[in-house]
Short mmCIF file of C-alpha atoms and ligand atoms in Angstrom, two decimals:
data_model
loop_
_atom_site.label_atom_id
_atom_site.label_comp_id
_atom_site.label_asym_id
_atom_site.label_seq_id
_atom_site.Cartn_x
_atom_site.Cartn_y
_atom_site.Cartn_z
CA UNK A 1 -2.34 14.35 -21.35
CA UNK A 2 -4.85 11.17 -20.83
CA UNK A 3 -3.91 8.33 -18.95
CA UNK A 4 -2.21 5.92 -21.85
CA UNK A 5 -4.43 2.27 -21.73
CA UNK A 6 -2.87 0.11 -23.93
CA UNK A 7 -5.98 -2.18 -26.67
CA UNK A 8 -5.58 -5.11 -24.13
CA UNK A 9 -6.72 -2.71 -21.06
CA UNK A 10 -3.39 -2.52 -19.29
CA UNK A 11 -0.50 0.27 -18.93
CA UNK A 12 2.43 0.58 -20.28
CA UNK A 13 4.70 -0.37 -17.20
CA UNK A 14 6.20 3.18 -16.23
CA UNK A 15 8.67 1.82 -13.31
CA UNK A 16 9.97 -1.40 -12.60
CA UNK A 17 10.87 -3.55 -9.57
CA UNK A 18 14.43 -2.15 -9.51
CA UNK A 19 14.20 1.06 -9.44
CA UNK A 20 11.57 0.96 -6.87
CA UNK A 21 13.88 -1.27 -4.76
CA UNK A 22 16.76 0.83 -5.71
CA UNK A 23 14.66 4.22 -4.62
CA UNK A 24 13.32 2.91 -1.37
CA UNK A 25 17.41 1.40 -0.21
CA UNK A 26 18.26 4.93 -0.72
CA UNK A 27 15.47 6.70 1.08
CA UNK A 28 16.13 4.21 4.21
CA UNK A 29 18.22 5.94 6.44
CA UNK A 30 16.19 9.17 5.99
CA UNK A 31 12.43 8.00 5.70
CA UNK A 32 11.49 8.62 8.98
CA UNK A 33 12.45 11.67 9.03
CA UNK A 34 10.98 12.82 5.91
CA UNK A 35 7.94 11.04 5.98
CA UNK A 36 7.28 10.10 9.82
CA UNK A 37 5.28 13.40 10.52
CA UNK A 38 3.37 14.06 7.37
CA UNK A 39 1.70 10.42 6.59
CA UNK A 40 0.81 9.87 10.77
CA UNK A 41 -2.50 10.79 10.57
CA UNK A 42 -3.43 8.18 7.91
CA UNK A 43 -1.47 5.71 9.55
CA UNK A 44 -3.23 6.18 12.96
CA UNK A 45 -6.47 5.96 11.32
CA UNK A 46 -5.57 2.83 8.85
CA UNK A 47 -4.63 1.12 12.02
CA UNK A 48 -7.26 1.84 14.35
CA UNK A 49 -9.56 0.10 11.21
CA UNK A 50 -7.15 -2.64 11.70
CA UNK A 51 -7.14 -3.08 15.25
CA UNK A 52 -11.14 -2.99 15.28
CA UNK A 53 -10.78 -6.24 13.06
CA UNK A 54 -8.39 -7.74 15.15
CA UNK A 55 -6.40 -11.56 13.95
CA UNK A 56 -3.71 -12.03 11.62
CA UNK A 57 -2.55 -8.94 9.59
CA UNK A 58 -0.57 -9.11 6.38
CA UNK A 59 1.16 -5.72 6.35
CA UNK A 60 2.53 -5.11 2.96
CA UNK A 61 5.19 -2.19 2.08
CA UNK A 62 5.73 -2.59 5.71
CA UNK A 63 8.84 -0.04 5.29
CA UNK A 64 10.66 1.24 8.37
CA UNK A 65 8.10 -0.18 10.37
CA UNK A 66 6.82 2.70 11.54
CA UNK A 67 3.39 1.95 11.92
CA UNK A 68 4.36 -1.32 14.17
CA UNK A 69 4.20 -0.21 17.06
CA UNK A 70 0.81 1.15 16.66
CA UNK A 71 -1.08 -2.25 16.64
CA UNK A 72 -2.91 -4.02 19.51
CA UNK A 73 -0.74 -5.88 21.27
CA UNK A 74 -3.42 -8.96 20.71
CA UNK A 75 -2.95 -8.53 16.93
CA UNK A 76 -0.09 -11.04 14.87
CA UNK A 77 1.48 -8.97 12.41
CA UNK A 78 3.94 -10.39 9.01
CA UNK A 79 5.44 -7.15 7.69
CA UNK A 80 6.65 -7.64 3.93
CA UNK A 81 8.57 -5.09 1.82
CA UNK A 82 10.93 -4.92 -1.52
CA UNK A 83 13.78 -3.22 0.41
CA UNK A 84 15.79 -4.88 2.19
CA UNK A 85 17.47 -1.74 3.74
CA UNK A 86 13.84 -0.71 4.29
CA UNK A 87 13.27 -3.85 6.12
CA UNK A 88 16.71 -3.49 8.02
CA UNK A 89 15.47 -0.63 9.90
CA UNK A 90 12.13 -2.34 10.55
CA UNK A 91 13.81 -5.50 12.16
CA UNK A 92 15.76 -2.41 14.27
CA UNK A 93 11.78 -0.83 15.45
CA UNK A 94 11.02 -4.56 16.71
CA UNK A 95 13.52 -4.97 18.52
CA UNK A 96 13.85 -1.59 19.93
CA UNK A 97 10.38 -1.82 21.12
CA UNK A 98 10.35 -5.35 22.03
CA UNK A 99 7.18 -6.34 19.53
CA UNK A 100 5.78 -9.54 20.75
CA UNK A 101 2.83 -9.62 18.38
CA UNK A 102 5.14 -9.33 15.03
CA UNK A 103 5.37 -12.53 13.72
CA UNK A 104 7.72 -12.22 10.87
CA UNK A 105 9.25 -9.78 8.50
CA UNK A 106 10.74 -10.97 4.69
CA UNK A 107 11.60 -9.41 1.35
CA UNK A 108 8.46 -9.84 -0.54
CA UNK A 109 7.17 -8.72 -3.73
CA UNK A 110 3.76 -7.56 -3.24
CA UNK A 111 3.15 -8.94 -6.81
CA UNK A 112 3.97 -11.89 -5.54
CA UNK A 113 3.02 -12.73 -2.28
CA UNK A 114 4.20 -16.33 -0.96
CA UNK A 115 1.40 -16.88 1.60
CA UNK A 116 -1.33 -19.11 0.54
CA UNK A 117 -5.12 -17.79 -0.32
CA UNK A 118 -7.46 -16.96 2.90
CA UNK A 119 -4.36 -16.28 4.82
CA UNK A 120 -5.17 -13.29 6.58
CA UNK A 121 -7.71 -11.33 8.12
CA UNK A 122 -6.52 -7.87 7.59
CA UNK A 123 -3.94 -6.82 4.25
CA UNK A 124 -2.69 -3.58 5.00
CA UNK A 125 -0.70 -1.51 2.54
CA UNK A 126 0.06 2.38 3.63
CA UNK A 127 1.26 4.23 0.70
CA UNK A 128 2.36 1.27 -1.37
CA UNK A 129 0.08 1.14 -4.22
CA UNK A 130 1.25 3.66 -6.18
CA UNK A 131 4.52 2.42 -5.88
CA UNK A 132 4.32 -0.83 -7.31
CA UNK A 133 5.18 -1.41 -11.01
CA UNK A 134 1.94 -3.51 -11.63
CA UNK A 135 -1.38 -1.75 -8.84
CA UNK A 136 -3.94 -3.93 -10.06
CA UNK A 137 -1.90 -7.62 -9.74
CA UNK A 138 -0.85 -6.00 -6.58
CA UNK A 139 -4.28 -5.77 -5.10
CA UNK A 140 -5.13 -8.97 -6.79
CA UNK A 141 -2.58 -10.56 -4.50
CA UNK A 142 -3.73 -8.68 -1.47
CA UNK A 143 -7.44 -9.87 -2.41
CA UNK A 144 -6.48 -13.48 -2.36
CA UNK A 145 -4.48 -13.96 0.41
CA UNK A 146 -7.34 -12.23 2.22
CA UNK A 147 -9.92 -15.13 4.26
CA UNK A 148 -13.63 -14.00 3.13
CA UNK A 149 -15.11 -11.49 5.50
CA UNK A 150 -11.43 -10.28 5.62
CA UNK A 151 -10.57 -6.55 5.12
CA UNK A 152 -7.92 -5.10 2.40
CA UNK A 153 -7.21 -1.81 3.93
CA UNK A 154 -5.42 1.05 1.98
CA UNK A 155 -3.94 4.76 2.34
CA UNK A 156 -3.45 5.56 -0.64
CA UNK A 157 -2.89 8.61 -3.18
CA UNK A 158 -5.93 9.50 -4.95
CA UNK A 159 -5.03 11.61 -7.81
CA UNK A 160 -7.33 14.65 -9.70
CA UNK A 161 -9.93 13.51 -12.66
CA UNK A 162 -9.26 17.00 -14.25
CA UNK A 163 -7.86 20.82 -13.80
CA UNK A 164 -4.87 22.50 -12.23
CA UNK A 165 -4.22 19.66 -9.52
CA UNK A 166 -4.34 16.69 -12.78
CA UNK A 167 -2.24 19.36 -14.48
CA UNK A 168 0.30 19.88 -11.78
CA UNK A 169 0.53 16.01 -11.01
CA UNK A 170 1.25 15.27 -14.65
CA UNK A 171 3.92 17.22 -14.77
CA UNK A 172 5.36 16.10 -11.33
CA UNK A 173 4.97 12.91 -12.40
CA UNK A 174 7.99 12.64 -14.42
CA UNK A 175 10.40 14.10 -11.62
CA UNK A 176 9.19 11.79 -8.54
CA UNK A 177 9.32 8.56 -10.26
CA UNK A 178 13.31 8.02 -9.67
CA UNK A 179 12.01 8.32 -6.17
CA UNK A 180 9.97 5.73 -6.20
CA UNK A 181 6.70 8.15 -6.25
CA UNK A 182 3.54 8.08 -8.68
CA UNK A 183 1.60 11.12 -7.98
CA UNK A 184 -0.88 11.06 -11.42
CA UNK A 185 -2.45 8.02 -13.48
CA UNK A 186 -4.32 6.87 -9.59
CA UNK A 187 -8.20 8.86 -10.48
CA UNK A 188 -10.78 7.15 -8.14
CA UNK A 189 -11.65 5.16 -11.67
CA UNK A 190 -8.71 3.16 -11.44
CA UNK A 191 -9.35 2.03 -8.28
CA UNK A 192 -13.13 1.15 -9.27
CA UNK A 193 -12.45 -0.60 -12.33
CA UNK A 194 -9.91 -3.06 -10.47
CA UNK A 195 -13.03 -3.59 -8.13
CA UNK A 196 -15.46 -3.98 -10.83
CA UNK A 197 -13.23 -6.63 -12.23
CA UNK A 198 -12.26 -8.40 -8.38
CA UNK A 199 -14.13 -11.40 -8.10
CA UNK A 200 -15.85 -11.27 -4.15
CA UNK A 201 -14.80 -8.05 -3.58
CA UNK A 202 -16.98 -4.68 -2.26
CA UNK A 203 -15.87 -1.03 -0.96
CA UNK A 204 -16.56 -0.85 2.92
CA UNK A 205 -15.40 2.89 2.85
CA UNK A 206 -13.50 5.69 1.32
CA UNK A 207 -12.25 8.95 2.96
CA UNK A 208 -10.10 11.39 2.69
CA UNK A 209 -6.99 11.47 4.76
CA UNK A 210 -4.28 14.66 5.64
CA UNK A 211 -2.15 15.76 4.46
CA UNK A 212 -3.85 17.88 1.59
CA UNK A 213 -6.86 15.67 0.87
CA UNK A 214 -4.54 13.84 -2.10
CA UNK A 215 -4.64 10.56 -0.08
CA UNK A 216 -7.61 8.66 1.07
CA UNK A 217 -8.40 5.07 3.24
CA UNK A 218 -9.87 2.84 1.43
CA UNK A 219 -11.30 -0.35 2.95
CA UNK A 220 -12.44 -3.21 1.15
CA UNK A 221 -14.13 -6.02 2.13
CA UNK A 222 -13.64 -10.14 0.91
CA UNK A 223 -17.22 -11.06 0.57
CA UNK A 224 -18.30 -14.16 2.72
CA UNK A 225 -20.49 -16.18 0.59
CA UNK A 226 -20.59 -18.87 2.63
CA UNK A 227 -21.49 -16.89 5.73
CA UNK A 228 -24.20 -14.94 3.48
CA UNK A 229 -26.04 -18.13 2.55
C1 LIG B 1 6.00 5.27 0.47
S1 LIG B 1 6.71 3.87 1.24
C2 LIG B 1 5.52 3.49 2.52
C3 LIG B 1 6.15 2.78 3.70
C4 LIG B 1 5.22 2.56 4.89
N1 LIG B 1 4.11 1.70 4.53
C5 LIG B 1 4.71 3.87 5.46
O1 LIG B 1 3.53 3.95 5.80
O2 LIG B 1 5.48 4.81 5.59
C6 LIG B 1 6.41 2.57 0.07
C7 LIG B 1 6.96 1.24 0.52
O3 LIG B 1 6.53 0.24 -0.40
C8 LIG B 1 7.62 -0.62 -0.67
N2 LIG B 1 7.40 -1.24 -1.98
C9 LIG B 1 7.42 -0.67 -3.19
N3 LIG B 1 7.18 -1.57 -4.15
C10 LIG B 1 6.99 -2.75 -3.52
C11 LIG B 1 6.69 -4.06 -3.98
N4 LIG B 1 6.54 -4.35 -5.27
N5 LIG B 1 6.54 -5.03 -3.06
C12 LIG B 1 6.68 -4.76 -1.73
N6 LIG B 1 6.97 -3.54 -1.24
C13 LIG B 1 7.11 -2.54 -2.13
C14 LIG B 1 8.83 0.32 -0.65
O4 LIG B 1 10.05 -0.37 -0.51
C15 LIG B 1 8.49 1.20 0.53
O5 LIG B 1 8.93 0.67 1.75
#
């Protein structure tokens, strides 16, 4: 089955904000545990891109806050996320391991970020993505928020152009979404046509990530005109 584009270029919206919410308040008390091991790789690596940047990070889809304690202690960190009961446990991970350099943690819509433009040197989202209702306004928020020179840093699922792995994530597709999960409808494509359309905005680097090679880092960079001229 093709990826369905409606005549105005977008997609028909195949999850919405509360079920999302809904998904990740359920998968709370048990994410760790499910997903702590599997994604750590990517994390490590997403953050040691971070940490080489160094300044104020926008972490969005922050979670559990399991990657927190993996930044430089010279780094200031706002962690955002749609669950609350997500967030709960994050707040929890702070405090636990006394995080100076985390300076603030809300119930944001990544849609929707309430930080003004140039905010941030780093947006970070690990996994989020594909979880959002609406990707591309998404990563338009991330890219504005961003100060120029800035770097938009993503682990993200990268799904199959064609054959058995597009076939076998089409048909998944349907059964992971009540968990909050898109694992088809994200070909490499998707991601360069919201670039091609992103005012200021260039790929720094893609590579693949474990587990698999289905997810990949992907850092962007906010072109500094100013800088440049
Ligand atoms: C797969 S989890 C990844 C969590 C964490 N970043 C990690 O590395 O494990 C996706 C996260 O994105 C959050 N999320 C989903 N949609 C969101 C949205 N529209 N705005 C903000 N956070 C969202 C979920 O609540 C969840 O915490």
């Amino acid at each position: 089955m093709a990826d369905i584009i409606k005549l105005d270029g977008t997609r028909p919206l195949d999850f919405d904000r509360d079920t999302v919410e809904q998904a990740y308040d359920r998968w709370a008390p048990v994410y760790d545990l499910v997903f702590g091991g599997v994604f750590s790789k990517g994390r490590k690596a997403a953050i040691a891109a971070t940490n080489k940047i160094g300044g104020r990070v926008l972490e969005v889809g922050v979670g559990t806050g399991i990657s927190l304690p993996l930044y430089s202690p010279h780094l200031r960190i706002f962690g955002t996320d749609i669950s609350e009961l997500m967030l709960e446990k994050a707040k929890k991970r702070v405090d636990g391991f006394k995080l100076k350099n985390v300076e603030g943690l809300a119930v944001m819509d990544a849609e929707n970020l309430e930080f003004p433009d140039n905010s941030f040197d780093v947006v970070m989202a690990q996994y989020v993505v594909t979880a959002v209702p609406n990707p591309e306004k998404a990563l338009d928020e991330f890219a504005r928020v961003l100060r120029p020179g800035g770097e938009l840093i993503i682990l993200t699922r990268v799904s199959a152009d064609a054959g058995m792995r597009r076939f076998i994530e089409q048909r998944l597709q349907p059964v992971v979404r009540p968990l909050g999960f898109r694992t088809a409808e994200f070909a490499w494509s998707r991601y360069a046509q919201w670039l091609a359309g992103a005012d200021g905005m260039e790929l720094a680097e893609r590579r693949l990530v474990p587990p698999l090679g289905h997810f990949s880092l992907v850092r962007f960079r906010k072109m500094d005109v100013a800088a440049a001229a």
